[in-house]
Coordinates of C-alpha atoms and ligand atoms in Angstrom, one line a residue:
X1 CA 159.1 -103.6 -79.1
X2 CA 156.5 -105.9 -77.7
X3 CA 157.8 -109.0 -76.1
X4 CA 155.6 -112.1 -76.5
X5 CA 156.1 -115.5 -74.9
X6 CA 154.8 -118.5 -76.8
X7 CA 154.3 -121.4 -74.5
X8 CA 154.5 -125.0 -75.4
X9 CA 155.6 -128.2 -73.7
X10 CA 153.4 -131.0 -74.8
X11 CA 153.1 -132.5 -78.3
X12 CA 149.5 -131.4 -79.2
X13 CA 150.5 -127.7 -78.7
X14 CA 153.4 -127.6 -81.1
X15 CA 151.0 -127.6 -84.0
X16 CA 149.2 -124.6 -82.4
X17 CA 152.3 -122.4 -81.7
X18 CA 154.2 -123.2 -84.9
X19 CA 151.9 -121.2 -87.4
X20 CA 151.9 -118.2 -85.0
X21 CA 155.6 -118.3 -84.6
X22 CA 156.1 -118.4 -88.4
X23 CA 153.8 -115.4 -88.9
X24 CA 154.9 -113.3 -86.0
X25 CA 158.6 -113.6 -86.7
X26 CA 158.0 -111.4 -89.8
X27 CA 156.4 -108.6 -87.7
X28 CA 158.8 -105.8 -86.9
X29 CA 156.8 -104.5 -83.8
X30 CA 157.3 -107.7 -81.7
X31 CA 159.9 -110.2 -80.7
X32 CA 159.2 -113.6 -79.3
X33 CA 160.5 -116.1 -76.7
X34 CA 159.7 -119.7 -77.3
X35 CA 159.3 -121.4 -73.9
X36 CA 159.3 -125.2 -73.8
X37 CA 158.1 -126.4 -70.4
X38 CA 159.4 -130.0 -70.8
X39 CA 156.1 -131.7 -70.0
X40 CA 156.9 -133.9 -73.0
X41 CA 160.6 -134.8 -73.4
X42 CA 160.9 -138.1 -75.2
X43 CA 162.5 -137.8 -78.7
X44 CA 159.6 -139.7 -80.3
X45 CA 156.9 -137.8 -78.5
X46 CA 158.4 -134.4 -78.7
X47 CA 161.5 -133.7 -80.8
X48 CA 160.4 -135.1 -84.2
X49 CA 157.1 -133.2 -84.2
X50 CA 158.9 -130.0 -83.2
X51 CA 161.3 -130.5 -86.1
X52 CA 158.7 -131.3 -88.7
X53 CA 157.1 -127.9 -87.8
X54 CA 160.4 -126.2 -88.5
X55 CA 160.5 -124.6 -85.1
X56 CA 163.9 -123.4 -83.9
X57 CA 165.3 -124.5 -80.6
X58 CA 163.4 -122.9 -77.7
X59 CA 164.7 -119.8 -76.0
X60 CA 164.0 -121.4 -72.6
X61 CA 163.6 -125.1 -71.7
X62 CA 162.0 -125.5 -68.3
X63 CA 162.7 -129.2 -68.1
X64 CA 159.9 -130.1 -65.7
X65 CA 159.2 -133.6 -66.9
X66 CA 156.4 -135.9 -65.7
X67 CA 154.8 -136.1 -62.3
X68 CA 151.4 -135.9 -60.6
X69 CA 149.2 -133.0 -61.6
X70 CA 150.0 -130.6 -58.8
X71 CA 153.7 -131.3 -58.9
X72 CA 153.9 -130.9 -62.7
X73 CA 151.7 -127.7 -62.7
X74 CA 153.6 -126.3 -59.7
X75 CA 157.0 -126.9 -61.2
X76 CA 156.0 -125.2 -64.5
X77 CA 154.7 -122.2 -62.5
X78 CA 157.8 -121.8 -60.5
X79 CA 160.2 -122.1 -63.5
X80 CA 158.2 -119.8 -65.8
X81 CA 157.8 -117.2 -63.0
X82 CA 161.6 -117.0 -62.7
X83 CA 161.9 -116.3 -66.5
X84 CA 159.2 -113.5 -66.2
X85 CA 161.0 -112.0 -63.3
X86 CA 164.3 -111.8 -65.2
X87 CA 162.6 -110.2 -68.3
X88 CA 159.0 -109.4 -68.2
X89 CA 157.0 -110.2 -71.3
X90 CA 154.1 -107.9 -72.5
X91 CA 152.0 -111.0 -73.4
X92 CA 152.0 -114.6 -72.6
X93 CA 150.3 -116.8 -75.2
X94 CA 149.1 -120.2 -73.9
X95 CA 147.7 -122.7 -76.4
X96 CA 145.4 -125.7 -75.8
X97 CA 144.5 -127.4 -72.5
X98 CA 147.4 -129.2 -71.0
X99 CA 148.9 -128.7 -67.6
X100 CA 151.6 -126.4 -69.0
X101 CA 148.9 -124.1 -70.4
X102 CA 147.2 -123.5 -67.1
X103 CA 150.5 -123.3 -65.2
X104 CA 152.0 -120.5 -67.4
X105 CA 148.7 -118.6 -67.5
X106 CA 148.5 -118.6 -63.7
X107 CA 152.1 -117.6 -63.2
X108 CA 151.8 -114.8 -65.8
X109 CA 148.5 -113.5 -64.5
X110 CA 149.7 -113.3 -60.9
X111 CA 152.5 -111.1 -62.2
X112 CA 149.9 -109.0 -63.9
X113 CA 151.2 -110.0 -67.3
X114 CA 148.5 -110.1 -70.1
X115 CA 147.5 -113.6 -71.0
X116 CA 146.1 -114.8 -74.3
X117 CA 144.5 -118.2 -74.7
X118 CA 144.8 -119.8 -78.1
X119 CA 142.0 -122.4 -78.6
X120 CA 139.7 -120.8 -76.0
X121 CA 136.1 -121.8 -75.1
X122 CA 136.1 -125.5 -75.9
X123 CA 134.1 -127.4 -73.4
X124 CA 132.8 -130.9 -72.8
X125 CA 131.4 -130.0 -69.3
X126 CA 133.2 -133.0 -67.8
X127 CA 135.3 -131.9 -64.9
X128 CA 136.6 -135.5 -64.4
X129 CA 138.9 -134.7 -67.3
X130 CA 142.0 -132.7 -66.3
X131 CA 142.0 -130.8 -69.6
X132 CA 138.5 -129.5 -68.9
X133 CA 139.7 -128.0 -65.6
X134 CA 142.6 -126.5 -67.4
X135 CA 140.4 -125.0 -70.1
X136 CA 137.8 -123.5 -67.7
X137 CA 140.5 -121.9 -65.5
X138 CA 142.7 -120.6 -68.2
X139 CA 139.8 -118.9 -70.0
X140 CA 138.6 -117.4 -66.7
X141 CA 141.9 -115.5 -66.2
X142 CA 142.8 -114.8 -69.9
X143 CA 142.7 -111.2 -71.3
X144 CA 142.4 -112.3 -74.9
X145 CA 140.4 -115.4 -75.9
X146 CA 141.0 -116.7 -79.4
X147 CA 138.3 -119.3 -80.3
X148 CA 138.4 -122.0 -83.0
X149 CA 134.6 -122.4 -83.6
X150 CA 131.4 -120.6 -82.9
X151 CA 130.4 -123.1 -80.1
X152 CA 133.4 -121.9 -78.2
X153 CA 132.2 -118.3 -78.4
X154 CA 128.8 -119.4 -77.0
X155 CA 130.4 -121.3 -74.1
X156 CA 132.5 -118.3 -73.1
X157 CA 129.5 -115.9 -73.2
X158 CA 127.5 -118.3 -71.1
X159 CA 130.3 -118.2 -68.5
X160 CA 130.1 -114.4 -68.4
X161 CA 133.3 -113.6 -70.2
X162 CA 133.2 -110.1 -71.6
X163 CA 132.5 -110.4 -75.4
X164 CA 135.2 -107.8 -76.1
X165 CA 137.8 -110.2 -74.9
X166 CA 136.7 -112.9 -77.3
X167 CA 137.8 -113.1 -80.9
X168 CA 136.8 -115.9 -83.3
X169 CA 140.0 -116.6 -85.2
X170 CA 139.5 -120.2 -86.4
X171 CA 141.4 -123.4 -85.8
X172 CA 145.1 -122.9 -85.9
X173 CA 145.8 -126.6 -86.1
X174 CA 144.5 -126.5 -89.6
X175 CA 147.2 -123.9 -90.5
X176 CA 149.9 -126.5 -89.6
X177 CA 148.0 -129.2 -91.5
X178 CA 147.6 -127.0 -94.6
X179 CA 151.4 -126.4 -94.6
X180 CA 152.0 -130.1 -94.7
X181 CA 149.2 -131.0 -97.2
X182 CA 151.4 -130.9 -100.3
X183 CA 153.6 -133.5 -98.7
X184 CA 150.8 -135.9 -97.9
X185 CA 150.5 -137.4 -101.4
X186 CA 152.8 -140.2 -102.4
X187 CA 152.7 -143.7 -101.0
X188 CA 151.3 -144.4 -97.5
X189 CA 152.9 -146.6 -95.0
X190 CA 151.1 -149.8 -96.1
X191 CA 149.9 -151.1 -99.5
X192 CA 146.9 -153.0 -97.9
X193 CA 143.9 -151.2 -96.3
X194 CA 144.5 -150.2 -92.7
X195 CA 143.2 -148.1 -89.9
X196 CA 145.1 -145.8 -87.5
X197 CA 144.6 -146.4 -83.8
X198 CA 145.7 -144.1 -81.0
X199 CA 144.9 -144.2 -77.3
X200 CA 146.2 -142.2 -74.3
X201 CA 143.4 -140.7 -72.2
X202 CA 143.6 -141.6 -68.5
X203 CA 139.9 -142.6 -68.7
X204 CA 140.8 -145.3 -71.3
X205 CA 144.2 -146.5 -70.3
X206 CA 144.5 -146.0 -66.5
X207 CA 141.6 -148.4 -65.6
X208 CA 142.7 -152.1 -66.3
X209 CA 139.2 -153.4 -67.1
X210 CA 138.5 -150.6 -69.6
X211 CA 141.9 -151.0 -71.2
X212 CA 141.6 -154.8 -71.5
X213 CA 138.2 -154.4 -73.1
X214 CA 139.5 -151.9 -75.7
X215 CA 142.5 -154.1 -76.5
X216 CA 140.3 -157.2 -77.0
X217 CA 138.1 -155.2 -79.4
X218 CA 141.3 -154.1 -81.2
X219 CA 142.4 -157.7 -81.7
X220 CA 139.0 -158.4 -83.3
X221 CA 139.4 -155.4 -85.6
X222 CA 142.9 -156.5 -86.7
X223 CA 141.4 -159.8 -88.0
X224 CA 139.7 -157.9 -90.8
X225 CA 141.8 -154.8 -91.5
X226 CA 145.4 -153.8 -90.8
X227 CA 145.9 -151.7 -87.6
X228 CA 148.7 -149.2 -87.2
X229 CA 149.0 -148.3 -83.5
X230 CA 151.6 -145.6 -82.6
X231 CA 151.7 -146.0 -78.9
X232 CA 151.9 -143.2 -76.4
X233 CA 154.3 -143.7 -73.4
X234 CA 151.4 -143.6 -70.9
X235 CA 149.7 -146.4 -72.9
X236 CA 152.9 -148.3 -73.2
X237 CA 153.3 -148.4 -69.4
X238 CA 149.7 -149.4 -69.0
X239 CA 149.7 -152.3 -71.5
X240 CA 153.0 -153.6 -70.1
X241 CA 151.3 -154.0 -66.7
X242 CA 148.6 -156.1 -68.4
X243 CA 151.2 -158.2 -70.2
X244 CA 149.7 -157.3 -73.5
X245 CA 150.1 -158.4 -76.3
X246 CA 150.6 -162.0 -75.1
X247 CA 151.7 -163.0 -78.6
X248 CA 152.2 -161.4 -82.0
X249 CA 148.9 -160.3 -83.4
X250 CA 148.7 -160.7 -87.1
X251 CA 147.5 -157.4 -88.8
X252 CA 148.5 -155.2 -85.8
X253 CA 151.6 -153.0 -86.0
X254 CA 152.6 -151.3 -82.8
X255 CA 155.1 -148.4 -83.2
X256 CA 156.6 -145.6 -81.1
X257 CA 154.8 -142.2 -81.4
X258 CA 155.3 -140.9 -85.0
X259 CA 156.5 -137.6 -86.3
X260 CA 153.9 -135.0 -87.4
X261 CA 154.3 -135.5 -91.1
X262 CA 154.5 -139.3 -91.0
X263 CA 151.4 -139.4 -88.8
X264 CA 149.4 -137.2 -91.0
X265 CA 150.4 -139.3 -94.0
X266 CA 149.3 -142.4 -92.2
X267 CA 145.9 -140.8 -91.4
X268 CA 145.5 -139.5 -95.0
X269 CA 146.0 -143.0 -96.5
X270 CA 143.9 -144.9 -93.9
X271 CA 140.4 -146.2 -94.2
X272 CA 139.4 -144.6 -90.9
X273 CA 140.8 -143.6 -87.5
X274 CA 140.0 -144.8 -84.0
X275 CA 141.3 -142.4 -81.4
X276 CA 140.7 -140.6 -78.0
X277 CA 142.8 -137.6 -79.0
X278 CA 141.3 -134.1 -79.3
X279 CA 143.5 -132.9 -82.2
X280 CA 143.0 -136.1 -84.3
X281 CA 139.2 -135.5 -84.3
X282 CA 139.9 -132.2 -86.0
X283 CA 142.6 -133.4 -88.4
X284 CA 140.6 -136.4 -89.6
X285 CA 137.5 -134.2 -90.0
X286 CA 139.4 -131.7 -92.1
X287 CA 140.9 -134.4 -94.2
X288 CA 137.5 -136.2 -94.7
X289 CA 138.7 -139.4 -93.0
X290 CA 136.1 -141.1 -90.8
X291 CA 137.0 -140.7 -87.2
X292 CA 135.7 -142.9 -84.4
X293 CA 136.3 -141.3 -81.0
X294 CA 136.5 -143.7 -78.0
X295 CA 135.1 -141.2 -75.5
X296 CA 131.8 -140.4 -73.9
X297 CA 132.0 -136.7 -75.0
X298 CA 134.0 -134.3 -77.0
X299 CA 134.9 -130.6 -76.4
X300 CA 135.0 -130.4 -80.2
X301 CA 131.2 -130.8 -81.1
X302 CA 131.7 -129.2 -84.4
X303 CA 133.6 -132.3 -85.6
X304 CA 130.4 -134.3 -84.9
X305 CA 128.1 -131.7 -86.6
X306 CA 130.2 -130.8 -89.6
X307 CA 133.1 -133.2 -89.6
X308 CA 133.6 -137.0 -89.8
X309 CA 133.7 -137.7 -86.1
X310 CA 131.5 -140.1 -84.2
X311 CA 131.6 -141.0 -80.5
X312 CA 131.9 -144.7 -79.8
X313 CA 132.4 -147.1 -76.9
X314 CA 134.4 -150.4 -76.9
X315 CA 130.9 -152.0 -76.9
X316 CA 129.6 -150.2 -80.0
X317 CA 132.9 -150.0 -82.0
X318 CA 132.6 -153.2 -84.0
X319 CA 129.0 -152.4 -85.0
X320 CA 129.8 -148.9 -86.0
X321 CA 132.8 -150.1 -88.1
X322 CA 130.6 -152.6 -90.0
X323 CA 128.3 -149.7 -91.2
X324 CA 130.9 -147.1 -91.9
X325 CA 130.6 -145.3 -95.2
X326 CA 133.7 -145.6 -97.4
X327 CA 133.3 -142.3 -99.0
X328 CA 135.6 -139.5 -97.9
X329 CA 133.8 -136.2 -97.7
X330 CA 135.7 -133.0 -97.4
X331 CA 134.2 -130.6 -95.0
X332 CA 134.1 -126.8 -94.8
X333 CA 134.1 -125.6 -91.3
X334 CA 134.1 -121.8 -90.9
X335 CA 137.6 -120.4 -90.4
X336 CA 139.3 -123.8 -90.6
X337 CA 141.2 -122.5 -93.6
X338 CA 144.9 -122.2 -92.8
X339 CA 144.7 -118.5 -92.1
X340 CA 144.1 -118.4 -88.4
X341 CA 147.7 -117.3 -87.5
X342 CA 147.2 -114.2 -89.7
X343 CA 143.9 -113.3 -87.9
X344 CA 145.7 -113.7 -84.5
X345 CA 148.5 -111.4 -85.7
X346 CA 146.0 -108.9 -86.9
X347 CA 144.2 -108.9 -83.6
X348 CA 147.5 -108.4 -81.8
X349 CA 148.4 -105.4 -83.9
X350 CA 145.0 -103.9 -82.9
X351 CA 145.7 -104.7 -79.2
X352 CA 149.1 -103.2 -79.2
X353 CA 148.2 -100.3 -81.6
X354 CA 150.7 -101.2 -84.3
Ligands
UD1_401 C1 149.2 -134.8 -71.9 C2 148.0 -133.9 -71.7 C3 146.9 -134.3 -72.7 C4 147.4 -134.4 -74.1 C5 148.6 -135.4 -74.1 C6 149.1 -135.6 -75.5 C7 147.6 -132.9 -69.5 C8 146.8 -133.0 -68.3 N1 147.5 -133.9 -70.4 O1 148.8 -136.1 -71.5 O2 145.9 -133.4 -72.6 O3 146.4 -135.0 -74.9 O4 149.6 -134.8 -73.3 O5 150.2 -136.5 -75.5 O6 148.4 -132.0 -69.6 N2 155.8 -139.7 -70.6 C9 156.9 -140.2 -71.2 N3 157.6 -139.3 -72.0 C10 157.2 -138.1 -72.2 C11 156.1 -137.6 -71.6 C12 155.3 -138.5 -70.8 O7 157.3 -141.3 -71.0 O8 157.9 -137.3 -73.0 C13 155.0 -140.7 -69.8 C14 155.3 -140.6 -68.3 O9 155.1 -141.9 -67.8 C15 154.1 -139.7 -67.9 C16 153.0 -140.1 -68.8 O10 153.6 -140.4 -70.0 O11 153.8 -139.9 -66.5 C17 151.9 -139.1 -69.0 O12 152.5 -137.8 -69.4 P1 151.8 -136.5 -69.1 O13 152.5 -135.3 -69.7 O14 151.5 -136.4 -67.6 O15 150.4 -136.6 -69.7 P2 149.9 -137.2 -71.1 O16 149.2 -138.5 -70.9 O17 151.0 -137.1 -72.1

């Protein structure tokens, strides 16, 4: 029986491991351990998303919590190494690009445990972003690299990764989304037109001047259309320091982070989305909702080419909004079809000869 560890610990990765968990639990040749590193721990940020995806309680909770990068990464490595030393898995599957991803990949690889990276090959070539460092390093030491789009395959080949290790499986986030899709109809959160706004990247929220600029633009947007702003804890801390909002802003509703289903519903019923998240660029593109991404670059260029995504700055945001098409176009991106987990499972049967 093959023992597989499925790693998670931060909200964006729950939607990546859930479809794989639900497919692999029906396979007789393997058993799984769900490992939650504890990088995210707030009920709003973590538990509600986990539950919406019908994941069972994790087999191991590492409980590392927040901290500077080296400390958080180091604590995950130490805690996961202990688990591997007690019972060694045959494969460690790490999704996405958060600190827990790199930490578990490193800990496993140093114990000569096979590592698989789910969502391999995405690049924005910006090493100022912690996630880009995590992506490059995780890919470099992974034995199996499952890519979501053809640009990712190209990036890996350019970096000299052996083609045999790379398998284009598609975007597993869409598997989770497809499972929820029947539940998206029905009334949205508001009767009037509104947009969904999310913000949490250090490049946007950690610098006071940048954050102030974004919030001022947001206030202007709220004068014309409702704004729903589920606020990430990092952002909550940052806006508190600025003393924002000074007074109630009509048209703006700030909430705690939302559950997966309620968030998708909010996006589905919105006019458009403004965000700096990676996953929301994909979800909005797939649902055909215009997405304005407050970043200089994206590691998901396919959402610009085939999806609904556009890169914006606080300076260009208002102008771009004024010329946004209302039409929702549905897009067909290869292998963004809800069947990625089955392709991963089939690759694993090949690898382990079952
Ligand atoms: C992390 C990921 C980022 C991902 C994001 C999604 C890294 C480097 N970053 O960023 O790629 O897009 O998750 O949310 O891995 N906090 C809480 N409660 C929590 C978790 C965090 O209050 O449950 C606060 C703490 O003040 C913490 C801060 O948020 O210091 C940042 O958390 P952290 O996990 O370091 O990074 P994120 O910004 O969430």
